Short mmCIF file of C-alpha atoms in Angstrom, two decimals:
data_model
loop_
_atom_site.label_atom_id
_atom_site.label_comp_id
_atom_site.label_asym_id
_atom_site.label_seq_id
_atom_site.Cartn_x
_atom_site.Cartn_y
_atom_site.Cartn_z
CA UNK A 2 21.91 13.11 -4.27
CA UNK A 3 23.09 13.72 -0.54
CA UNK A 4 19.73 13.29 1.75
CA UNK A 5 19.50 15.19 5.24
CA UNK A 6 20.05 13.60 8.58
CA UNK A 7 16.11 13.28 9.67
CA UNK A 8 15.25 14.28 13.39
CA UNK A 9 14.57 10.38 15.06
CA UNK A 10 10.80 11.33 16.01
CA UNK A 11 10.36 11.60 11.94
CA UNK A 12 10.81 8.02 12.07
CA UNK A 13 8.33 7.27 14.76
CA UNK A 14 5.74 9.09 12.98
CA UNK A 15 5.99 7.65 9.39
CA UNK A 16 5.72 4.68 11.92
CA UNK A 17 2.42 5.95 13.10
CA UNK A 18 1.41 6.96 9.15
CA UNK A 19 2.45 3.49 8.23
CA UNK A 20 -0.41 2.38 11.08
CA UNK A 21 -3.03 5.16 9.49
CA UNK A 22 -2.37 3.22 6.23
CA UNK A 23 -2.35 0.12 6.89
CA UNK A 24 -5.81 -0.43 8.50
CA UNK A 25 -7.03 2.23 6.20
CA UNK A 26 -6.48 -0.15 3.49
CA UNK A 27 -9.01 -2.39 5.43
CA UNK A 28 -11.57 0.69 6.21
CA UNK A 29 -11.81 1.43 2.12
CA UNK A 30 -12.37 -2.51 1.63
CA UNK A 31 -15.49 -1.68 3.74
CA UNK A 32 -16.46 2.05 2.42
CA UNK A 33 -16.44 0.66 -1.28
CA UNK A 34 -18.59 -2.16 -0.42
CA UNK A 35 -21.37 0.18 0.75
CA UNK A 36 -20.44 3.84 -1.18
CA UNK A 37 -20.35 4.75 -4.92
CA UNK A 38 -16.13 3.98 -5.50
CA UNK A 39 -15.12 7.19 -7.46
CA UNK A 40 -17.58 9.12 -5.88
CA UNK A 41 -17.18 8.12 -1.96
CA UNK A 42 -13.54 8.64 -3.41
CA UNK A 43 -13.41 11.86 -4.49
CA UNK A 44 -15.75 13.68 -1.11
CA UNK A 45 -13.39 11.63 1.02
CA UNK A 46 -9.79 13.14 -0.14
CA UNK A 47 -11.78 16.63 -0.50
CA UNK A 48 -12.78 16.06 2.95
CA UNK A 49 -8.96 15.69 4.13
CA UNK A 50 -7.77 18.78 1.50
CA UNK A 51 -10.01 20.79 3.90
CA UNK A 52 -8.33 19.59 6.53
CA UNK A 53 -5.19 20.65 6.12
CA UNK A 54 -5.95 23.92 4.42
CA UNK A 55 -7.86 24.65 7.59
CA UNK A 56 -4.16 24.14 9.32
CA UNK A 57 -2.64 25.99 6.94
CA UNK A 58 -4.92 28.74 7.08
CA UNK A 59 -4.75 28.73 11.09
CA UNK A 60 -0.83 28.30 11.14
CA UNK A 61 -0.63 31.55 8.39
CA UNK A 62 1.10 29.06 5.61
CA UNK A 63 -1.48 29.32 3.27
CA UNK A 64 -0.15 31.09 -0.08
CA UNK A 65 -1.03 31.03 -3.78
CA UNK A 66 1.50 29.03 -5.66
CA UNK A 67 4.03 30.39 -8.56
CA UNK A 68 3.44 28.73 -12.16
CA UNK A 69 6.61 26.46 -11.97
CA UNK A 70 4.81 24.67 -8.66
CA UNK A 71 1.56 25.01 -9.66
CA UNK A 72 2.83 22.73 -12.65
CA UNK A 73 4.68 20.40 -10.17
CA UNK A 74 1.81 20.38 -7.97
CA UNK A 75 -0.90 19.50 -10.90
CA UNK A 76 1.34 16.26 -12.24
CA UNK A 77 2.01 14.93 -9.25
CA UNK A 78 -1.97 15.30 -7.79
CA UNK A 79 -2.50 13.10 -11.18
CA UNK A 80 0.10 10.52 -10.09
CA UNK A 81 -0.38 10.33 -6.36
CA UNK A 82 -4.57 11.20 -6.25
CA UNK A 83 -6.21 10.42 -9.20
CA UNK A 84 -4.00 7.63 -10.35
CA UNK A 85 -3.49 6.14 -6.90
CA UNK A 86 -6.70 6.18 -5.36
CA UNK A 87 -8.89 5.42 -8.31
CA UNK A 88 -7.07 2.50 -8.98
CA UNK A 89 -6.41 1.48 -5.28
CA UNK A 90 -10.24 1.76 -4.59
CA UNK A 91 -11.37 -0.36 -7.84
CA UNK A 92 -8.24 -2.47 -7.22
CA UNK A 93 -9.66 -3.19 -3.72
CA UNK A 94 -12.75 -4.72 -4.91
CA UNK A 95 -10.96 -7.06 -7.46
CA UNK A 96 -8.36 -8.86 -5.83
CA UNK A 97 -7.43 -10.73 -2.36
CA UNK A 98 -6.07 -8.97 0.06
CA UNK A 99 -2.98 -11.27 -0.08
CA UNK A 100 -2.55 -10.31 -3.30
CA UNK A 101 -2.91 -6.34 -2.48
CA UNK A 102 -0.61 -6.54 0.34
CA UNK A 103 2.42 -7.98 -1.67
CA UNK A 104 1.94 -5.75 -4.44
CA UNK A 105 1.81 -2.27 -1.95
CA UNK A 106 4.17 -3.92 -0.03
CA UNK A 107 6.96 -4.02 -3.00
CA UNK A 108 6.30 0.29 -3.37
CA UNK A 109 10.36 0.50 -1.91
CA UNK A 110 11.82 -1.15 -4.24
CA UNK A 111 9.69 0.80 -7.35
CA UNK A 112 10.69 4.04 -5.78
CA UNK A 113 14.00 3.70 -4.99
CA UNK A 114 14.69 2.57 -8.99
CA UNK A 115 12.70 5.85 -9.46
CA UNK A 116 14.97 7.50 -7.51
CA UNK A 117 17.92 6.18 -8.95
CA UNK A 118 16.76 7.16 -12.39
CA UNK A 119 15.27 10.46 -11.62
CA UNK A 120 17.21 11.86 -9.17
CA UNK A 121 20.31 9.75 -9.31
CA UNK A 122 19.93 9.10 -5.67
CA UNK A 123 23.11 6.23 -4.45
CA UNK A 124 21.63 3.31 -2.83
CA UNK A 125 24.66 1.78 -0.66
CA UNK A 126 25.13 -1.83 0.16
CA UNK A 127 23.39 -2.18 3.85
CA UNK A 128 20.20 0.00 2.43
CA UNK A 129 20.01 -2.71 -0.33
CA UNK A 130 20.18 -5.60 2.52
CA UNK A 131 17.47 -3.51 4.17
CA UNK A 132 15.52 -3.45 0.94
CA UNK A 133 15.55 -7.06 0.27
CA UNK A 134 15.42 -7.73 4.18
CA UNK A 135 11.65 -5.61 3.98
CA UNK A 136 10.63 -7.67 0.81
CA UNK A 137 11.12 -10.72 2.07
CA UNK A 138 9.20 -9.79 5.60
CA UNK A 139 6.20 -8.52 3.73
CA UNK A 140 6.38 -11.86 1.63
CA UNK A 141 6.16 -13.27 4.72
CA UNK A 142 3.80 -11.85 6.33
CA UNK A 143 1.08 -11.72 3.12
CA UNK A 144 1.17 -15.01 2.31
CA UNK A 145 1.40 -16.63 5.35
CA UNK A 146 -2.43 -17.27 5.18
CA UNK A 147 -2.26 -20.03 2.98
CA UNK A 148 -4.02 -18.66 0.18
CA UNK A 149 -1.12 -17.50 -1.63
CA UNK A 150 -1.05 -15.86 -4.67
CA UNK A 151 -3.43 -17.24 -6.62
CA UNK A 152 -2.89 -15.37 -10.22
CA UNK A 153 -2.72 -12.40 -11.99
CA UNK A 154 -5.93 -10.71 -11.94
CA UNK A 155 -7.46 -6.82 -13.23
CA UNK A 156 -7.24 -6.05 -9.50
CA UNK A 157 -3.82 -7.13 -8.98
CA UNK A 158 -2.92 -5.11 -11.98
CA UNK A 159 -5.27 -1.99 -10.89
CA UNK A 160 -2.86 -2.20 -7.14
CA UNK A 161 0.20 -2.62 -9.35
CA UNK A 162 -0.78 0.62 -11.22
CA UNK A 163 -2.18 2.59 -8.00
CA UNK A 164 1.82 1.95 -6.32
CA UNK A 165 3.69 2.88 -9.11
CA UNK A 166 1.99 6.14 -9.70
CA UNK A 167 2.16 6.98 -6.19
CA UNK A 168 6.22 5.69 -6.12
CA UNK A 169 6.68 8.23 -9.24
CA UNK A 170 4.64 10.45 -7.78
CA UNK A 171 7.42 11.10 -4.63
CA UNK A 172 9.81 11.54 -7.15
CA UNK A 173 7.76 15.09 -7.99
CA UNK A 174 7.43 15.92 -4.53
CA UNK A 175 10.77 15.74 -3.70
CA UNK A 176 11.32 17.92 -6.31
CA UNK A 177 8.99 20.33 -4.76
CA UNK A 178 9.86 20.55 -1.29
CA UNK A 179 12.89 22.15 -2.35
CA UNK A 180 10.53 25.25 -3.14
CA UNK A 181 7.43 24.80 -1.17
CA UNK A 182 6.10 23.82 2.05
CA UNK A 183 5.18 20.22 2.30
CA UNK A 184 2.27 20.96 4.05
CA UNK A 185 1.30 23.47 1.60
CA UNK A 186 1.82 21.36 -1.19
CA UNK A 187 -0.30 18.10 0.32
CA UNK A 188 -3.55 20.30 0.84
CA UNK A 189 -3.00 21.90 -3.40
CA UNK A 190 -2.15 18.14 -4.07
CA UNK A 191 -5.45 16.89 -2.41
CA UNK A 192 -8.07 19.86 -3.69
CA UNK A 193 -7.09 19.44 -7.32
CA UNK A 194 -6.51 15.98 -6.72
CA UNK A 195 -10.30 15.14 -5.59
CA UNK A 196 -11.59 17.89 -8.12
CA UNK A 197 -10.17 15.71 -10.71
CA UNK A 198 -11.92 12.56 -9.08
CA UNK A 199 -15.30 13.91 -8.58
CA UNK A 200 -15.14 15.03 -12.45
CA UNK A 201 -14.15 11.39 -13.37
CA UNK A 202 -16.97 10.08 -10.95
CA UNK A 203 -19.75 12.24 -12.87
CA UNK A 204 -18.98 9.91 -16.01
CA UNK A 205 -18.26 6.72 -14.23
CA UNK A 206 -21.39 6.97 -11.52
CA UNK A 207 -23.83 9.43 -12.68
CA UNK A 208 -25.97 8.38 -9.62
CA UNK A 209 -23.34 8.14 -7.48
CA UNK A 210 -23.85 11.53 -5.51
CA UNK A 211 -27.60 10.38 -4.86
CA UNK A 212 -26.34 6.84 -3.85
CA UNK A 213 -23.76 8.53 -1.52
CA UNK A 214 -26.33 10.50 0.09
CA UNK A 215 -28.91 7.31 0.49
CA UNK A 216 -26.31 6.02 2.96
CA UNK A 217 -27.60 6.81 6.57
CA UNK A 218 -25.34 4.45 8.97
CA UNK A 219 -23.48 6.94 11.55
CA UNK A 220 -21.04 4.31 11.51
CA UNK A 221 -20.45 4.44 8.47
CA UNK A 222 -19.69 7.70 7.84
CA UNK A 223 -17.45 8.19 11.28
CA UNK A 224 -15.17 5.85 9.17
CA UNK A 225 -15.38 8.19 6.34
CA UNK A 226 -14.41 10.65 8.42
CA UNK A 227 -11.46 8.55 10.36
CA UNK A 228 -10.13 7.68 6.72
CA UNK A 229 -10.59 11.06 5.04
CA UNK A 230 -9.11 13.35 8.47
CA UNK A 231 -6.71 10.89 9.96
CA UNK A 232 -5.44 8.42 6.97
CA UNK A 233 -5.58 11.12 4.16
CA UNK A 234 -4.86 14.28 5.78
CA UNK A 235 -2.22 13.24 8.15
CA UNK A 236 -0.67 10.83 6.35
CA UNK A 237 0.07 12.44 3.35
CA UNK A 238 0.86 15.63 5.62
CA UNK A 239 3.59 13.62 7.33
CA UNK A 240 4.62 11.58 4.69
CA UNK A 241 5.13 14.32 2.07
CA UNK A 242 7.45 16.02 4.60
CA UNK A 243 9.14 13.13 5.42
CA UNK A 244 9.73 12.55 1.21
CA UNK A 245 11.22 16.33 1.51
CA UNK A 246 13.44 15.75 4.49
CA UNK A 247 14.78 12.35 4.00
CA UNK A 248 14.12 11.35 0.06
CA UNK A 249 11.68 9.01 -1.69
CA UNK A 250 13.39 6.05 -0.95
CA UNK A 251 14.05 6.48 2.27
CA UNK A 252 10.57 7.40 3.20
CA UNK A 253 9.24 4.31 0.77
CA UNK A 254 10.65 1.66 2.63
CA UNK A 255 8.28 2.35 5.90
CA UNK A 256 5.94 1.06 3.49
CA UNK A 257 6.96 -2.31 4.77
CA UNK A 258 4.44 -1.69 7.45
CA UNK A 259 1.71 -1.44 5.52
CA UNK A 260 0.72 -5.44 5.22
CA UNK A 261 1.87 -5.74 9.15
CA UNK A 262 -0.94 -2.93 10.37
CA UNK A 263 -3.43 -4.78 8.18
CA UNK A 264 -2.94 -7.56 10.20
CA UNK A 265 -2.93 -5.86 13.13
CA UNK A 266 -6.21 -4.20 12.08
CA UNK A 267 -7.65 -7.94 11.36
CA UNK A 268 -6.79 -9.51 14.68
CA UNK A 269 -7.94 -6.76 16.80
CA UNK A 270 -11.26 -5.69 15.07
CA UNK A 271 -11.96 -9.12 13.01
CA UNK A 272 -10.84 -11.39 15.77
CA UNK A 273 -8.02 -13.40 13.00
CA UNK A 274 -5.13 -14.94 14.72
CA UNK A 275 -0.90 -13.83 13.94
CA UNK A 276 0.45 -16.71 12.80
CA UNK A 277 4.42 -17.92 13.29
CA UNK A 278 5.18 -16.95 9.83
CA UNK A 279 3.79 -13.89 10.47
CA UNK A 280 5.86 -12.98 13.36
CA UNK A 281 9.52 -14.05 11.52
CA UNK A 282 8.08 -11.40 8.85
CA UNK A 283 7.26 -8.78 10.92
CA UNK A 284 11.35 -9.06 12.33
CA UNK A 285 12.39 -9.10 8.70
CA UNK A 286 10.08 -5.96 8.15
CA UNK A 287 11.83 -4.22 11.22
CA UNK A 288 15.38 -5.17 9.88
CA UNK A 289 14.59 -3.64 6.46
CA UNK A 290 13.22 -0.29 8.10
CA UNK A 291 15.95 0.54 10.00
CA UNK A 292 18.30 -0.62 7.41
CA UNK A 293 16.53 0.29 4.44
CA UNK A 294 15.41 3.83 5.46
CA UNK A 295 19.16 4.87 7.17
CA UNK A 296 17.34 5.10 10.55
CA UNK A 297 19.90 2.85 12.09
CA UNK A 298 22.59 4.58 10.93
CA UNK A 299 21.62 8.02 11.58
CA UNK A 300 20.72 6.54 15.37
CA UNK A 301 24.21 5.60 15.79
CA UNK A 302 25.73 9.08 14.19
CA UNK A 303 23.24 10.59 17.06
CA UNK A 304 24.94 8.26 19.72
CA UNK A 305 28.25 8.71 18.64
CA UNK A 306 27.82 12.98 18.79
CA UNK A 307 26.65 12.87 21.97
CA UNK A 308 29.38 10.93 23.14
CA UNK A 309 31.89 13.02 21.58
CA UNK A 310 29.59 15.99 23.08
CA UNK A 311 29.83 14.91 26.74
CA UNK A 312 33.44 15.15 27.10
CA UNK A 313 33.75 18.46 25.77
CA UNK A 314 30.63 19.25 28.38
CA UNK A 315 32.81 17.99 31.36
CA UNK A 316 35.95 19.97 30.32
CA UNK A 317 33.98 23.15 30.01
CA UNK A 318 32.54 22.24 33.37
CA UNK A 319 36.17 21.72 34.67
CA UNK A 320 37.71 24.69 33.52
#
């Protein structure tokens, strides 16, 4: 399957959802500690499926969906809500976040066999470089703390679940935006999707909406709302577009950023220092992005038409 040439600014904004992500991934470390999981879980995605049906209302995109998306849309709100973010959040609370980083940080390479198999997508020889070229940067970059990885644990299996449903989960959405808005799509994704949570958190937590509700620090909830609004509802905005415009795989390997953010996040708000190791990784990470995702490429195929472009200009000019 032939993807699109992307517009460049797509790429600086899966750059900027990439940054949402990555020190949201730090902000649910801290939400779980002090909210009910599944419950704090569930209000937090329906927080950002109002969001964006708000847009949609406001831009005039908001529609009722036929049965074949509705269908679409229901599998993949299992895959890339439930799934994900029940077993990211528990996942969270299990494991280092070494461990979590390396794990989210290998999503690429799951979706981009997923979109081999599924959609029979060609991955050439420098996008394979870029792949491995990302791996090894997020390697780098996780484990560069010295702890390593220090075993297989349930969290490290719970993260290994939450990124595979989400990489299969693309794999539906690409499907859809063939057919449906993106936008339109992420705000039916995240309603059903935190329906389905707040069901699940009524067996799992049957205190939890009373223990959600016992939680008074402003602070607290302003992250709740930074998450939900800016992490949740822009991110998978973006990102689901992106998956539509450019493919799965394409899209999955700004993933690399993920671990790099994190760090980011943990030297500007926990005062942690960037190590050398660090550093190497976050030039591997860049490598793999731009080869990886096709950005490179489709920056030179930009150059190269506008230099073709300007002569033609000047004649026409001339004559």
């Amino acid at each position: 399957m032939q993807n699109e040439k992307a517009p460049v600014g797509l790429y600086f904004l899966l750059i900027a959802v990439m940054a949402s992500w990555g020190f949201n991934v730090t902000m649910t470390k801290v939400l779980v500690s002090y909210f009910p999981t599944v419950t704090m879980t569930s209000f937090r995605i329906f927080t950002a499926a109002i969001t964006v049906i708000i847009i949609l209302f406001i831009t005039k995109k908001l529609r009722l969906p036929t049965k074949r998306e509705l269908g679409l849309i229901f599998l993949a709100s299992i895959f890339n809500i439930v799934i994900h973010h029940f077993f990211l959040s528990n996942g969270l609370r299990l494991t280092t976040g070494t461990n979590a980083g390396l794990i989210l940080g290998s999503a690429p390479i799951i979706v981009a066999i997923f979109s081999v198999i599924f959609l029979r997508e060609r991955i050439g020889a420098w996008r394979a470089v870029g792949f491995l070229a990302g791996i090894f940067g997020v390697s780098l970059v996780v484990l560069s703390n010295g702890t390593g990885i220090s075993g297989i644990s349930l969290g490290d299996i719970a993260i290994f679940i939450a990124m595979a449903s989400q990489a299969f989960s693309f794999i539906i959405i690409k499907k859809l935006a063939g057919s449906m808005d993106t936008g339109l799509m992420t705000g039916y994704m995240l309603f059903l999707g935190s329906v389905m949570l707040f069901a699940l958190s009524r067996f799992m937590e049957p205190n939890g909406m009373s223990e959600l509700v016992a939680v008074h620090s402003w602070k607290l909830w302003l992250l709740f709302v930074v998450s939900a609004v800016v992490a949740t509802a822009f991110g998978n905005f973006v990102y689901n577009f992106a998956v539509g415009k450019i493919g799965p795989s394409r899209s999955a390997i700004f993933m690399n950023f993920n671990p790099l953010f994190s760090l980011i996040g943990a030297l500007l708000f926990l005062g942690e220092s960037i190590k050398v190791p660090q550093l190497i990784g976050f030039i591997f990470i860049i490598i793999g992005v731009l080869l990886g995702s096709g950005a490179l490429m489709d920056l030179i195929y930009e150059r190269k038409k506008i230099k073709v472009r300007d002569p033609e200009k000047l004649l026409e000019k001339e004559v």
